[in-house]
Short mmCIF file of C-alpha atoms in Angstrom, two decimals:
data_model
loop_
_atom_site.label_atom_id
_atom_site.label_comp_id
_atom_site.label_asym_id
_atom_site.label_seq_id
_atom_site.Cartn_x
_atom_site.Cartn_y
_atom_site.Cartn_z
CA MET A 391 -22.93 -1.99 14.46
CA HIS A 392 -19.73 0.05 14.72
CA VAL A 393 -16.56 -1.72 13.54
CA LEU A 394 -13.14 -0.20 14.16
CA ILE A 395 -10.36 -1.44 11.87
CA LEU A 396 -6.80 -0.73 12.93
CA GLY A 397 -5.44 -0.52 9.41
CA GLY A 398 -2.66 0.78 7.21
CA THR A 399 -2.25 -2.51 5.34
CA THR A 400 -3.61 -3.94 2.10
CA GLU A 401 -5.81 -6.29 4.13
CA GLY A 402 -7.15 -3.40 6.18
CA ARG A 403 -8.16 -1.50 3.05
CA ARG A 404 -9.73 -4.58 1.48
CA LEU A 405 -11.70 -5.29 4.62
CA ALA A 406 -12.94 -1.70 4.84
CA ALA A 407 -14.03 -1.84 1.18
CA GLU A 408 -15.84 -5.13 1.82
CA LEU A 409 -17.74 -3.76 4.82
CA ALA A 410 -18.36 -0.15 3.81
CA GLY A 411 -21.28 -0.98 1.51
CA ASP A 412 -23.26 -2.67 4.29
CA PRO A 413 -25.90 -0.21 5.56
CA ALA A 414 -26.08 -2.07 8.87
CA LEU A 415 -22.46 -1.23 9.65
CA ARG A 416 -20.53 1.87 10.58
CA VAL A 417 -16.93 1.27 9.53
CA THR A 418 -14.04 3.35 10.86
CA SER A 419 -10.42 2.75 9.89
CA SER A 420 -7.64 4.10 12.07
CA LEU A 421 -4.23 4.79 10.52
CA ALA A 422 -1.11 5.44 12.57
CA GLY A 423 -0.07 8.44 10.48
CA ARG A 424 3.51 7.29 9.87
CA VAL A 425 3.23 7.59 6.07
CA ALA A 426 3.00 11.10 4.64
CA GLU A 427 0.43 10.23 1.97
CA PRO A 428 -1.36 7.03 3.02
CA ARG A 429 -3.77 5.17 0.79
CA LEU A 430 -7.11 5.91 2.38
CA PRO A 431 -9.62 3.09 2.85
CA ALA A 432 -13.37 3.25 2.28
CA GLY A 433 -15.59 4.49 5.11
CA GLU A 434 -14.67 6.80 7.95
CA VAL A 435 -10.96 7.38 8.58
CA ARG A 436 -9.08 8.69 11.59
CA ILE A 437 -5.32 9.29 11.56
CA GLY A 438 -3.01 9.27 14.55
CA GLY A 439 -2.46 7.37 17.76
CA PHE A 440 -4.90 6.88 20.61
CA GLY A 441 -2.54 7.49 23.51
CA GLY A 442 -1.85 3.93 24.55
CA PRO A 443 -4.30 1.25 25.66
CA ALA A 444 -6.15 3.60 28.02
CA GLY A 445 -6.74 6.10 25.21
CA LEU A 446 -7.92 3.37 22.86
CA ALA A 447 -10.27 1.99 25.51
CA ALA A 448 -11.72 5.45 26.04
CA TRP A 449 -12.25 5.85 22.27
CA LEU A 450 -13.96 2.46 22.03
CA ARG A 451 -16.36 3.49 24.78
CA ALA A 452 -17.02 7.00 23.48
CA GLN A 453 -17.66 5.80 19.91
CA HIS A 454 -19.70 2.76 20.98
CA VAL A 455 -17.50 0.33 19.07
CA ASP A 456 -19.01 -3.16 18.85
CA ALA A 457 -16.11 -5.02 17.21
CA LEU A 458 -12.39 -4.31 16.83
CA ILE A 459 -10.27 -5.78 14.05
CA ASP A 460 -6.51 -5.39 14.25
CA ALA A 461 -5.35 -5.36 10.63
CA THR A 462 -2.06 -3.60 11.30
CA HIS A 463 1.31 -4.71 9.97
CA PRO A 464 2.60 -7.97 11.50
CA PHE A 465 5.47 -5.97 13.03
CA ALA A 466 3.23 -3.34 14.65
CA GLY A 467 3.59 -5.08 17.98
CA THR A 468 2.85 -2.13 20.22
CA ILE A 469 -0.55 -1.29 18.75
CA SER A 470 -1.50 -4.96 18.74
CA ARG A 471 -0.71 -5.24 22.44
CA ASN A 472 -2.57 -2.00 23.11
CA ALA A 473 -5.58 -3.30 21.18
CA ALA A 474 -5.66 -6.53 23.18
CA GLU A 475 -5.48 -4.67 26.48
CA ALA A 476 -8.10 -2.07 25.50
CA ALA A 477 -10.52 -4.64 24.06
CA ALA A 478 -10.30 -6.72 27.23
CA GLU A 479 -10.92 -3.66 29.39
CA VAL A 480 -14.11 -2.61 27.60
CA HIS A 481 -15.23 -6.15 26.64
CA VAL A 482 -15.19 -5.51 22.88
CA PRO A 483 -14.61 -8.57 20.65
CA LEU A 484 -11.17 -8.41 19.02
CA LEU A 485 -9.85 -10.21 15.94
CA GLY A 486 -6.34 -10.11 14.53
CA LEU A 487 -6.28 -10.08 10.72
CA ARG A 488 -2.85 -11.54 9.99
CA ARG A 489 -1.57 -12.52 6.56
CA PRO A 490 0.34 -15.83 6.75
CA SER A 491 4.12 -15.78 7.09
CA TRP A 492 6.33 -16.47 4.10
CA VAL A 493 7.63 -20.03 3.88
CA PRO A 494 10.97 -20.90 2.25
CA VAL A 495 10.96 -23.21 -0.76
CA ASP A 496 13.64 -25.23 -2.54
CA GLY A 497 16.43 -22.95 -3.68
CA ASP A 498 16.00 -20.34 -0.94
CA ASP A 499 19.02 -19.40 1.17
CA TRP A 500 17.29 -17.86 4.17
CA HIS A 501 18.95 -16.75 7.39
CA PRO A 502 16.21 -16.21 10.01
CA VAL A 503 16.91 -13.78 12.87
CA ASP A 504 14.85 -12.32 15.70
CA SER A 505 15.64 -8.60 15.37
CA LEU A 506 17.14 -5.90 13.20
CA ASP A 507 20.22 -5.90 15.43
CA ALA A 508 20.65 -9.63 14.76
CA ALA A 509 20.18 -8.99 11.03
CA ALA A 510 22.96 -6.40 11.14
CA ALA A 511 25.25 -8.82 12.96
CA ALA A 512 24.68 -11.48 10.27
CA LEU A 513 25.41 -9.26 7.27
CA PRO A 514 29.23 -8.99 7.17
CA ALA A 515 29.55 -12.75 6.62
CA LEU A 516 26.96 -12.78 3.82
CA GLY A 517 27.70 -9.89 1.46
CA GLU A 518 28.87 -6.35 0.87
CA ARG A 519 26.02 -4.80 -1.14
CA VAL A 520 22.78 -4.99 0.81
CA PHE A 521 19.20 -4.46 -0.34
CA LEU A 522 17.47 -3.30 2.84
CA THR A 523 13.67 -3.63 2.63
CA THR A 524 12.71 -3.31 6.29
CA GLY A 525 11.14 0.16 6.01
CA ARG A 526 12.40 3.56 7.04
CA GLN A 527 12.31 2.90 10.78
CA GLY A 528 15.05 0.94 12.45
CA LEU A 529 17.84 1.74 9.99
CA ALA A 530 19.98 2.87 12.92
CA ALA A 531 20.62 -0.83 13.62
CA PHE A 532 22.77 -0.93 10.48
CA ALA A 533 24.46 2.47 10.82
CA HIS A 534 27.72 1.09 12.23
CA LEU A 535 28.35 -1.28 9.32
CA ASP A 536 30.94 -0.52 6.63
CA LEU A 537 28.77 -2.03 3.87
CA TRP A 538 26.90 -0.50 0.94
CA PHE A 539 23.12 -0.30 1.35
CA LEU A 540 20.17 0.27 -0.94
CA ALA A 541 17.37 1.19 1.46
CA ARG A 542 13.84 1.12 0.04
CA SER A 543 10.95 2.84 1.80
CA VAL A 544 7.77 4.78 1.05
CA ASP A 545 9.01 7.96 2.76
CA ALA A 546 12.57 9.19 3.23
CA PRO A 547 14.28 7.65 6.27
CA GLU A 548 15.77 9.82 8.99
CA PRO A 549 19.33 9.59 10.36
CA PRO A 550 21.24 7.77 11.60
CA LEU A 551 21.85 5.77 8.42
CA PRO A 552 24.82 3.71 7.28
CA ALA A 553 27.52 5.95 5.79
CA ARG A 554 27.15 4.38 2.35
CA THR A 555 23.41 4.35 1.72
CA GLU A 556 21.39 4.99 -1.40
CA VAL A 557 17.68 5.56 -0.73
CA LEU A 558 15.06 4.23 -3.13
CA LEU A 559 11.63 5.78 -2.54
CA ASP A 560 8.98 3.40 -3.81
CA ARG A 561 5.71 1.81 -2.75
CA GLY A 562 4.50 -1.72 -3.45
CA PRO A 563 3.10 -3.85 -4.83
CA PHE A 564 6.26 -4.86 -6.71
CA ASP A 565 6.57 -7.29 -9.60
CA LEU A 566 9.20 -9.90 -10.35
CA ASP A 567 10.70 -8.12 -13.36
CA GLY A 568 11.13 -4.95 -11.37
CA GLU A 569 12.75 -6.74 -8.46
CA ARG A 570 15.14 -8.58 -10.76
CA ALA A 571 16.14 -5.23 -12.28
CA VAL A 572 16.78 -3.65 -8.88
CA LEU A 573 19.00 -6.53 -7.74
CA ARG A 574 21.00 -6.58 -10.95
CA GLU A 575 21.32 -2.83 -11.45
CA HIS A 576 22.65 -2.30 -7.95
CA ARG A 577 24.73 -5.50 -7.90
CA ILE A 578 23.03 -6.65 -4.71
CA ASP A 579 24.55 -9.70 -3.04
CA VAL A 580 22.34 -9.99 0.08
CA LEU A 581 18.72 -9.07 0.84
CA VAL A 582 17.28 -8.10 4.23
CA THR A 583 13.54 -8.26 4.83
CA LYS A 584 10.99 -8.59 7.59
CA ASP A 585 8.62 -11.55 7.40
CA SER A 586 5.72 -9.34 6.33
CA GLY A 587 3.94 -12.07 4.38
CA GLY A 588 1.51 -11.39 1.56
CA ALA A 589 1.97 -11.01 -2.16
CA ALA A 590 2.71 -7.29 -2.46
CA THR A 591 6.41 -7.54 -1.58
CA ALA A 592 7.04 -11.28 -2.11
CA PRO A 593 8.57 -10.99 -5.63
CA LYS A 594 11.89 -9.85 -4.13
CA LEU A 595 12.18 -13.29 -2.52
CA GLU A 596 11.69 -15.02 -5.86
CA ALA A 597 14.20 -12.71 -7.54
CA ALA A 598 16.76 -13.43 -4.81
CA ARG A 599 16.15 -17.16 -5.21
CA GLU A 600 16.75 -16.97 -8.97
CA LEU A 601 20.03 -15.14 -8.42
CA GLY A 602 21.15 -17.40 -5.57
CA LEU A 603 21.32 -14.56 -3.05
CA PRO A 604 21.18 -15.05 0.72
CA VAL A 605 18.18 -13.49 2.43
CA VAL A 606 18.19 -12.36 6.06
CA VAL A 607 14.61 -12.71 7.29
CA VAL A 608 13.55 -10.99 10.51
CA ARG A 609 10.98 -13.12 12.30
CA ARG A 610 7.69 -11.62 13.42
CA PRO A 611 7.09 -10.69 17.04
CA GLN A 612 4.68 -12.94 18.89
CA PRO A 613 1.06 -11.69 18.71
CA PRO A 614 -0.88 -11.07 21.92
CA ALA A 615 -1.94 -14.29 23.59
CA GLY A 616 -5.58 -15.28 23.47
CA VAL A 617 -6.57 -13.12 20.49
CA PRO A 618 -8.25 -15.09 17.66
CA THR A 619 -6.80 -14.52 14.21
CA ALA A 620 -8.01 -14.67 10.61
CA PRO A 621 -5.64 -15.26 7.67
CA ASP A 622 -7.59 -13.21 5.13
CA VAL A 623 -10.45 -10.79 4.59
CA ALA A 624 -13.04 -13.50 3.91
CA ALA A 625 -12.33 -15.12 7.27
CA ALA A 626 -12.51 -11.75 9.01
CA VAL A 627 -15.91 -11.04 7.44
CA ALA A 628 -17.12 -14.47 8.56
CA TRP A 629 -15.96 -13.73 12.12
CA LEU A 630 -17.79 -10.42 12.06
CA ASP A 631 -20.97 -11.99 10.68
CA ALA A 632 -20.92 -14.46 13.57
CA ARG A 633 -20.68 -11.57 16.04
CA ARG A 634 -23.91 -10.05 14.74
CA GLY A 635 -25.83 -13.28 14.87
#
């Protein structure tokens, strides 16, 4: 049974590791190739795009894929839509592996928005020194703002950037002590994040709560309609086991 995992996330790597030892499975993980030195999962790995839904459908046919699991980032909306369209075309079962969203707790000062542009519009009323943790793509949405930014990403972002930007190259998981230190050292007064979910980058939310900082949270895009989802690797494995009877 050939399983294709659209990966690049912690969950994708954990799922590949869980499945790779099964001799009855062929496991291939596909990475988008947007990170210069990605953490490679167990099993076979391919890097790069497919060429849209038609290209993915052709790959599924040519490689005789029996099950497709979309374990991409919750904000990777295009590949998720492509996966849904391709899977429907070739009649391959598709599962979305989606870590649950973060949920605010007592003491949080969250400001939910629907886009990076909306996040940028909210910032001037909230603070002047911004910790921007939305990744290296999309920073152009903030380029017009006369605020100070600390932008954290795995790889260096490309222009346009805000005029006053310090780049912090780092890769999660992050711990609470480290996030406290970043906020204090850089005198951050507002945090911007996408609702990525999961534990790897959640400590920044706790650190912001402790310091009483507002947090602008970009909501996730809606997933493709009609695609079943699993909240964790165990549920994804159970779904796959049911597919093979």
